[in-house]
Amino acid sequence: GAVVSQHPSWVICKSGTSVKIECRSLDFQATTMFWYRQFPKQSLMLMATSNEGSKATYEQGVEKDKFLINHASLTLSTLTVTSAHPEDSSFYICSAVSGEKKYNEQFFGPGTRLTVL
Amino acid sequence: RKEVEQDPGPFNVPEGATVAFNCTYSNSASQSFFWYRQDCRKEPKLLMSVYSSGNEDGRFTAQLNRASQYISLLIRDSKLSDSATYLCAGLSGGYNKLIFGAGTRLAVHP
């Protein structure tokens, strides 16, 4: 149990286009989902916290108008990178927390590798 | 100062060696800590939680020292398959935000 999927697993796009990444909890309801970004040889940096039915909470330095997050249901959150630029190329990983778990363990998706040309 | 800091390594050790990683944290309010393992181009996977009383799982032992604000991971009898990046993380904030260290790379060689 506790499987999280991401789609697509990798994407290559042209500069200026928008890319949508989906994060799904397959066998549990996720009250909270998190979006991370990881540059090569660096750690995961939390971008935003997404709660179902409410606005996402963004970390300092993350542009909310550039990284649009929608958590429309208890099993789906989407991250849209708008007007992508080469510096947005990174590994984007989501995680989901099951409200049923006492200790709120985070289950990670397999990640999406974005390359902006 | 970063909230969670780790020595990036790499640690190059022979098979069978014992290796220890430390991680320091600055937020004394953090209550829960974890060690994750991340393979190249993959998502992090939870290795173990860290308790003040210590936590042992086979060849892996994790410790939390609240007085000195550091957590440790000890790997005994290293295997080639242990080669990976090990990330420590602490829970922060009301929404259970995980703050990760930069990770320590371990390379186990024959």
PDB file of C-alpha atoms in Angstrom:
ATOM      1  CA  GLY A   1       0.000   0.000   0.000  1.00  0.00           C
ATOM      2  CA  ALA A   2       0.841   3.728   0.064  1.00  0.00           C
ATOM      3  CA  VAL A   3       1.832   4.095  -3.577  1.00  0.00           C
ATOM      4  CA  VAL A   4       2.318   7.501  -5.145  1.00  0.00           C
ATOM      5  CA  SER A   5       2.642   7.942  -8.889  1.00  0.00           C
ATOM      6  CA  GLN A   6       3.830  10.869 -10.971  1.00  0.00           C
ATOM      7  CA  HIS A   7       3.228  11.622 -14.582  1.00  0.00           C
ATOM      8  CA  PRO A   8       5.104  12.169 -16.763  1.00  0.00           C
ATOM      9  CA  SER A   9       8.321  10.558 -15.553  1.00  0.00           C
ATOM     10  CA  TRP A  10      10.319  12.820 -17.827  1.00  0.00           C
ATOM     11  CA  VAL A  11       9.552  15.706 -20.149  1.00  0.00           C
ATOM     12  CA  ILE A  12      11.500  17.870 -22.547  1.00  0.00           C
ATOM     13  CA  CYS A  13       9.994  21.179 -23.560  1.00  0.00           C
ATOM     14  CA  LYS A  14      10.896  24.405 -25.286  1.00  0.00           C
ATOM     15  CA  SER A  15      11.594  27.572 -23.364  1.00  0.00           C
ATOM     16  CA  GLY A  16       8.441  29.587 -22.784  1.00  0.00           C
ATOM     17  CA  THR A  17       6.025  26.680 -22.729  1.00  0.00           C
ATOM     18  CA  SER A  18       4.120  25.380 -19.720  1.00  0.00           C
ATOM     19  CA  VAL A  19       4.418  21.895 -18.297  1.00  0.00           C
ATOM     20  CA  LYS A  20       1.968  20.120 -16.012  1.00  0.00           C
ATOM     21  CA  ILE A  21       3.085  17.380 -13.650  1.00  0.00           C
ATOM     22  CA  GLU A  22       0.566  15.123 -11.920  1.00  0.00           C
ATOM     23  CA  CYS A  23       0.967  13.477  -8.545  1.00  0.00           C
ATOM     24  CA  ARG A  24      -1.491  10.770  -7.540  1.00  0.00           C
ATOM     25  CA  SER A  25      -1.941   8.710  -4.406  1.00  0.00           C
ATOM     26  CA  LEU A  26      -3.100   5.374  -5.767  1.00  0.00           C
ATOM     27  CA  ASP A  27      -4.355   3.505  -2.725  1.00  0.00           C
ATOM     28  CA  PHE A  28      -4.947   6.107  -0.043  1.00  0.00           C
ATOM     29  CA  GLN A  29      -6.401   9.546   0.381  1.00  0.00           C
ATOM     30  CA  ALA A  30      -3.792  12.243   0.752  1.00  0.00           C
ATOM     31  CA  THR A  31      -4.836  15.134   2.895  1.00  0.00           C
ATOM     32  CA  THR A  32      -1.550  16.870   2.200  1.00  0.00           C
ATOM     33  CA  MET A  33       0.892  16.687  -0.673  1.00  0.00           C
ATOM     34  CA  PHE A  34       4.295  18.286  -0.940  1.00  0.00           C
ATOM     35  CA  TRP A  35       6.249  19.363  -3.990  1.00  0.00           C
ATOM     36  CA  TYR A  36      10.039  19.272  -4.001  1.00  0.00           C
ATOM     37  CA  ARG A  37      12.690  20.215  -6.500  1.00  0.00           C
ATOM     38  CA  GLN A  38      16.148  18.690  -6.655  1.00  0.00           C
ATOM     39  CA  PHE A  39      19.036  20.027  -8.722  1.00  0.00           C
ATOM     40  CA  PRO A  40      21.965  17.725  -9.538  1.00  0.00           C
ATOM     41  CA  LYS A  41      24.034  16.775  -6.500  1.00  0.00           C
ATOM     42  CA  GLN A  42      21.838  18.892  -4.247  1.00  0.00           C
ATOM     43  CA  SER A  43      19.189  18.043  -1.722  1.00  0.00           C
ATOM     44  CA  LEU A  44      15.461  18.055  -2.085  1.00  0.00           C
ATOM     45  CA  MET A  45      14.158  21.573  -1.601  1.00  0.00           C
ATOM     46  CA  LEU A  46      10.563  21.934  -0.509  1.00  0.00           C
ATOM     47  CA  MET A  47       8.684  24.186  -2.903  1.00  0.00           C
ATOM     48  CA  ALA A  48       5.168  24.140  -1.541  1.00  0.00           C
ATOM     49  CA  THR A  49       2.642  22.361   0.635  1.00  0.00           C
ATOM     50  CA  SER A  50      -0.635  21.478  -0.991  1.00  0.00           C
ATOM     51  CA  ASN A  51      -3.820  20.774   0.941  1.00  0.00           C
ATOM     52  CA  GLU A  52      -6.945  19.471  -0.716  1.00  0.00           C
ATOM     53  CA  GLY A  53      -9.477  22.190  -1.339  1.00  0.00           C
ATOM     54  CA  SER A  54      -7.310  25.105  -0.267  1.00  0.00           C
ATOM     55  CA  LYS A  55      -4.524  27.243  -1.654  1.00  0.00           C
ATOM     56  CA  ALA A  56      -1.008  25.912  -1.571  1.00  0.00           C
ATOM     57  CA  THR A  57       1.518  27.310   0.863  1.00  0.00           C
ATOM     58  CA  TYR A  58       4.732  28.254  -0.892  1.00  0.00           C
ATOM     59  CA  GLU A  59       8.182  28.296   0.613  1.00  0.00           C
ATOM     60  CA  GLN A  60      10.169  31.498   0.650  1.00  0.00           C
ATOM     61  CA  GLY A  61      11.671  32.279  -2.723  1.00  0.00           C
ATOM     62  CA  VAL A  62       9.277  30.104  -4.734  1.00  0.00           C
ATOM     63  CA  GLU A  63       7.132  32.107  -7.155  1.00  0.00           C
ATOM     64  CA  LYS A  64       3.510  31.059  -6.786  1.00  0.00           C
ATOM     65  CA  ASP A  65       2.568  32.554 -10.159  1.00  0.00           C
ATOM     66  CA  LYS A  66       5.237  30.517 -11.897  1.00  0.00           C
ATOM     67  CA  PHE A  67       4.634  27.226 -10.122  1.00  0.00           C
ATOM     68  CA  LEU A  68       0.876  26.728 -10.052  1.00  0.00           C
ATOM     69  CA  ILE A  69      -0.383  24.038  -7.713  1.00  0.00           C
ATOM     70  CA  ASN A  70      -3.869  22.582  -7.755  1.00  0.00           C
ATOM     71  CA  HIS A  71      -4.978  19.971  -5.236  1.00  0.00           C
ATOM     72  CA  ALA A  72      -8.443  19.312  -6.564  1.00  0.00           C
ATOM     73  CA  SER A  73      -9.093  15.978  -4.901  1.00  0.00           C
ATOM     74  CA  LEU A  74      -7.766  13.789  -2.129  1.00  0.00           C
ATOM     75  CA  THR A  75      -5.805  11.710  -4.633  1.00  0.00           C
ATOM     76  CA  LEU A  76      -4.488  14.254  -7.112  1.00  0.00           C
ATOM     77  CA  SER A  77      -2.264  17.305  -7.010  1.00  0.00           C
ATOM     78  CA  THR A  78      -0.817  19.008 -10.057  1.00  0.00           C
ATOM     79  CA  LEU A  79       2.166  21.300 -10.462  1.00  0.00           C
ATOM     80  CA  THR A  80       2.284  23.494 -13.546  1.00  0.00           C
ATOM     81  CA  VAL A  81       5.562  25.154 -14.435  1.00  0.00           C
ATOM     82  CA  THR A  82       4.499  28.179 -16.441  1.00  0.00           C
ATOM     83  CA  SER A  83       6.702  29.823 -19.048  1.00  0.00           C
ATOM     84  CA  ALA A  84       9.482  27.371 -18.352  1.00  0.00           C
ATOM     85  CA  HIS A  85      13.093  28.427 -18.768  1.00  0.00           C
ATOM     86  CA  PRO A  86      16.292  26.365 -18.859  1.00  0.00           C
ATOM     87  CA  GLU A  87      16.997  27.196 -15.205  1.00  0.00           C
ATOM     88  CA  ASP A  88      13.752  25.385 -14.315  1.00  0.00           C
ATOM     89  CA  SER A  89      15.282  22.136 -15.534  1.00  0.00           C
ATOM     90  CA  SER A  90      15.304  19.903 -12.494  1.00  0.00           C
ATOM     91  CA  PHE A  91      13.962  16.764 -10.853  1.00  0.00           C
ATOM     92  CA  TYR A  92      10.519  17.445  -9.411  1.00  0.00           C
ATOM     93  CA  ILE A  93       9.278  15.055  -6.736  1.00  0.00           C
ATOM     94  CA  CYS A  94       5.970  14.984  -4.914  1.00  0.00           C
ATOM     95  CA  SER A  95       5.083  13.289  -1.687  1.00  0.00           C
ATOM     96  CA  ALA A  96       1.769  12.518  -0.081  1.00  0.00           C
ATOM     97  CA  VAL A  97       0.688  12.191   3.516  1.00  0.00           C
ATOM     98  CA  SER A  98      -2.137   9.932   4.510  1.00  0.00           C
ATOM     99  CA  GLY A  99      -4.406  11.492   7.087  1.00  0.00           C
ATOM    100  CA  GLU A 100      -5.003   8.009   8.450  1.00  0.00           C
ATOM    101  CA  LYS A 101      -1.434   7.510   9.557  1.00  0.00           C
ATOM    102  CA  LYS A 102      -0.699   8.533  13.117  1.00  0.00           C
ATOM    103  CA  TYR A 103       2.822   9.643  12.388  1.00  0.00           C
ATOM    104  CA  ASN A 104       2.072  11.124   8.962  1.00  0.00           C
ATOM    105  CA  GLU A 105       4.799   9.357   7.023  1.00  0.00           C
ATOM    106  CA  GLN A 106       5.425  10.911   3.631  1.00  0.00           C
ATOM    107  CA  PHE A 107       5.277   8.634   0.607  1.00  0.00           C
ATOM    108  CA  PHE A 108       7.248   9.866  -2.366  1.00  0.00           C
ATOM    109  CA  GLY A 109       6.425   9.667  -6.022  1.00  0.00           C
ATOM    110  CA  PRO A 110       9.098   8.474  -8.468  1.00  0.00           C
ATOM    111  CA  GLY A 111       9.840  12.007  -9.651  1.00  0.00           C
ATOM    112  CA  THR A 112       9.596  13.876 -12.932  1.00  0.00           C
ATOM    113  CA  ARG A 113      12.718  14.972 -14.749  1.00  0.00           C
ATOM    114  CA  LEU A 114      12.113  18.250 -16.572  1.00  0.00           C
ATOM    115  CA  THR A 115      14.489  19.502 -19.236  1.00  0.00           C
ATOM    116  CA  VAL A 116      13.817  22.910 -20.736  1.00  0.00           C
ATOM    117  CA  LEU A 117      15.650  23.637 -23.965  1.00  0.00           C
TER     118      LEU A 117
ATOM    119  CA  ARG B   1      22.780  28.565   8.619  1.00  0.00           C
ATOM    120  CA  LYS B   2      20.926  25.686   6.965  1.00  0.00           C
ATOM    121  CA  GLU B   3      18.319  24.010   9.107  1.00  0.00           C
ATOM    122  CA  VAL B   4      19.778  20.552   8.448  1.00  0.00           C
ATOM    123  CA  GLU B   5      23.434  20.061   7.556  1.00  0.00           C
ATOM    124  CA  GLN B   6      25.345  17.019   6.390  1.00  0.00           C
ATOM    125  CA  ASP B   7      28.854  16.244   5.204  1.00  0.00           C
ATOM    126  CA  PRO B   8      28.362  15.620   1.457  1.00  0.00           C
ATOM    127  CA  GLY B   9      31.158  13.047   1.319  1.00  0.00           C
ATOM    128  CA  PRO B  10      31.768  10.994  -0.687  1.00  0.00           C
ATOM    129  CA  PHE B  11      32.637   8.233   1.701  1.00  0.00           C
ATOM    130  CA  ASN B  12      34.551   5.522  -0.139  1.00  0.00           C
ATOM    131  CA  VAL B  13      34.727   2.349   1.930  1.00  0.00           C
ATOM    132  CA  PRO B  14      35.533  -1.304   1.252  1.00  0.00           C
ATOM    133  CA  GLU B  15      32.966  -4.020   1.627  1.00  0.00           C
ATOM    134  CA  GLY B  16      32.562  -5.083   5.210  1.00  0.00           C
ATOM    135  CA  ALA B  17      33.556  -1.725   6.662  1.00  0.00           C
ATOM    136  CA  THR B  18      31.598   0.176   9.270  1.00  0.00           C
ATOM    137  CA  VAL B  19      30.707   3.725   8.313  1.00  0.00           C
ATOM    138  CA  ALA B  20      28.985   6.485  10.251  1.00  0.00           C
ATOM    139  CA  PHE B  21      27.238   9.624   9.066  1.00  0.00           C
ATOM    140  CA  ASN B  22      26.305  12.608  11.170  1.00  0.00           C
ATOM    141  CA  CYS B  23      23.755  15.273  10.562  1.00  0.00           C
ATOM    142  CA  THR B  24      23.231  18.442  12.601  1.00  0.00           C
ATOM    143  CA  TYR B  25      20.043  20.438  12.908  1.00  0.00           C
ATOM    144  CA  SER B  26      19.440  23.984  14.061  1.00  0.00           C
ATOM    145  CA  ASN B  27      15.727  23.958  14.919  1.00  0.00           C
ATOM    146  CA  SER B  28      15.484  22.677  18.471  1.00  0.00           C
ATOM    147  CA  ALA B  29      11.701  22.517  18.088  1.00  0.00           C
ATOM    148  CA  SER B  30      11.962  19.699  15.538  1.00  0.00           C
ATOM    149  CA  GLN B  31      10.485  16.592  17.056  1.00  0.00           C
ATOM    150  CA  SER B  32      10.986  13.845  14.506  1.00  0.00           C
ATOM    151  CA  PHE B  33      13.929  12.862  12.370  1.00  0.00           C
ATOM    152  CA  PHE B  34      14.482  10.354   9.615  1.00  0.00           C
ATOM    153  CA  TRP B  35      17.140   8.837   7.433  1.00  0.00           C
ATOM    154  CA  TYR B  36      16.339   8.342   3.757  1.00  0.00           C
ATOM    155  CA  ARG B  37      18.250   6.541   1.074  1.00  0.00           C
ATOM    156  CA  GLN B  38      18.287   7.934  -2.442  1.00  0.00           C
ATOM    157  CA  ASP B  39      19.666   6.119  -5.453  1.00  0.00           C
ATOM    158  CA  CYS B  40      20.770   8.029  -8.534  1.00  0.00           C
ATOM    159  CA  ARG B  41      17.813   9.559 -10.393  1.00  0.00           C
ATOM    160  CA  LYS B  42      15.306   7.997  -8.027  1.00  0.00           C
ATOM    161  CA  GLU B  43      13.046   9.246  -5.288  1.00  0.00           C
ATOM    162  CA  PRO B  44      14.156   9.033  -1.644  1.00  0.00           C
ATOM    163  CA  LYS B  45      13.043   5.987   0.271  1.00  0.00           C
ATOM    164  CA  LEU B  46      12.593   5.942   4.017  1.00  0.00           C
ATOM    165  CA  LEU B  47      15.374   3.969   5.662  1.00  0.00           C
ATOM    166  CA  MET B  48      14.472   4.473   9.280  1.00  0.00           C
ATOM    167  CA  SER B  49      13.091   6.849  11.851  1.00  0.00           C
ATOM    168  CA  VAL B  50      15.397   8.221  14.510  1.00  0.00           C
ATOM    169  CA  TYR B  51      14.586   8.122  18.212  1.00  0.00           C
ATOM    170  CA  SER B  52      16.417   9.395  21.265  1.00  0.00           C
ATOM    171  CA  SER B  53      16.563   5.844  22.519  1.00  0.00           C
ATOM    172  CA  GLY B  54      18.214   4.689  19.321  1.00  0.00           C
ATOM    173  CA  ASN B  55      16.779   2.625  16.549  1.00  0.00           C
ATOM    174  CA  GLU B  56      18.377  -0.485  15.093  1.00  0.00           C
ATOM    175  CA  ASP B  57      17.343  -2.365  11.992  1.00  0.00           C
ATOM    176  CA  GLY B  58      19.726  -5.110  11.008  1.00  0.00           C
ATOM    177  CA  ARG B  59      23.037  -3.537  10.014  1.00  0.00           C
ATOM    178  CA  PHE B  60      21.693  -0.009  10.445  1.00  0.00           C
ATOM    179  CA  THR B  61      21.591   1.961  13.681  1.00  0.00           C
ATOM    180  CA  ALA B  62      20.270   5.497  14.056  1.00  0.00           C
ATOM    181  CA  GLN B  63      20.684   7.759  17.052  1.00  0.00           C
ATOM    182  CA  LEU B  64      19.364  11.154  18.057  1.00  0.00           C
ATOM    183  CA  ASN B  65      21.298  13.424  20.417  1.00  0.00           C
ATOM    184  CA  ARG B  66      18.996  16.286  21.360  1.00  0.00           C
ATOM    185  CA  ALA B  67      21.509  17.997  23.635  1.00  0.00           C
ATOM    186  CA  SER B  68      24.008  18.366  20.799  1.00  0.00           C
ATOM    187  CA  GLN B  69      21.338  18.555  18.088  1.00  0.00           C
ATOM    188  CA  TYR B  70      22.669  15.876  15.821  1.00  0.00           C
ATOM    189  CA  ILE B  71      21.514  12.567  14.445  1.00  0.00           C
ATOM    190  CA  SER B  72      23.691   9.729  13.290  1.00  0.00           C
ATOM    191  CA  LEU B  73      23.481   6.682  11.082  1.00  0.00           C
ATOM    192  CA  LEU B  74      25.808   3.732  11.501  1.00  0.00           C
ATOM    193  CA  ILE B  75      26.097   1.073   8.817  1.00  0.00           C
ATOM    194  CA  ARG B  76      27.887  -2.117   9.769  1.00  0.00           C
ATOM    195  CA  ASP B  77      29.303  -4.723   7.399  1.00  0.00           C
ATOM    196  CA  SER B  78      28.837  -2.499   4.341  1.00  0.00           C
ATOM    197  CA  LYS B  79      27.575  -4.132   1.166  1.00  0.00           C
ATOM    198  CA  LEU B  80      28.066  -3.013  -2.415  1.00  0.00           C
ATOM    199  CA  SER B  81      24.321  -2.450  -2.542  1.00  0.00           C
ATOM    200  CA  ASP B  82      24.577   0.138   0.225  1.00  0.00           C
ATOM    201  CA  SER B  83      26.140   2.572  -2.264  1.00  0.00           C
ATOM    202  CA  ALA B  84      23.725   5.494  -2.431  1.00  0.00           C
ATOM    203  CA  THR B  85      23.132   8.957  -1.055  1.00  0.00           C
ATOM    204  CA  TYR B  86      21.844   9.090   2.494  1.00  0.00           C
ATOM    205  CA  LEU B  87      19.652  12.029   3.426  1.00  0.00           C
ATOM    206  CA  CYS B  88      18.731  13.053   6.914  1.00  0.00           C
ATOM    207  CA  ALA B  89      15.506  14.944   7.405  1.00  0.00           C
ATOM    208  CA  GLY B  90      13.657  16.656  10.205  1.00  0.00           C
ATOM    209  CA  LEU B  91       9.990  17.464  10.553  1.00  0.00           C
ATOM    210  CA  SER B  92       9.331  21.160  10.805  1.00  0.00           C
ATOM    211  CA  GLY B  93       6.222  23.244  11.056  1.00  0.00           C
ATOM    212  CA  GLY B  94       2.579  22.505  11.558  1.00  0.00           C
ATOM    213  CA  TYR B  95       2.079  20.776   8.222  1.00  0.00           C
ATOM    214  CA  ASN B  96       4.719  18.123   8.838  1.00  0.00           C
ATOM    215  CA  LYS B  97       7.178  19.665   6.408  1.00  0.00           C
ATOM    216  CA  LEU B  98      10.293  17.592   5.885  1.00  0.00           C
ATOM    217  CA  ILE B  99      13.512  19.582   5.728  1.00  0.00           C
ATOM    218  CA  PHE B 100      16.293  17.593   4.106  1.00  0.00           C
ATOM    219  CA  GLY B 101      20.025  17.776   4.448  1.00  0.00           C
ATOM    220  CA  ALA B 102      22.116  17.880   1.291  1.00  0.00           C
ATOM    221  CA  GLY B 103      22.848  14.164   1.545  1.00  0.00           C
ATOM    222  CA  THR B 104      25.996  12.129   2.084  1.00  0.00           C
ATOM    223  CA  ARG B 105      27.237   9.974  -0.743  1.00  0.00           C
ATOM    224  CA  LEU B 106      28.467   6.506   0.104  1.00  0.00           C
ATOM    225  CA  ALA B 107      30.427   4.362  -2.314  1.00  0.00           C
ATOM    226  CA  VAL B 108      31.196   0.811  -1.218  1.00  0.00           C
ATOM    227  CA  HIS B 109      33.867  -0.897  -3.302  1.00  0.00           C
ATOM    228  CA  PRO B 110      34.941  -4.547  -3.518  1.00  0.00           C
TER     229      PRO B 110
END
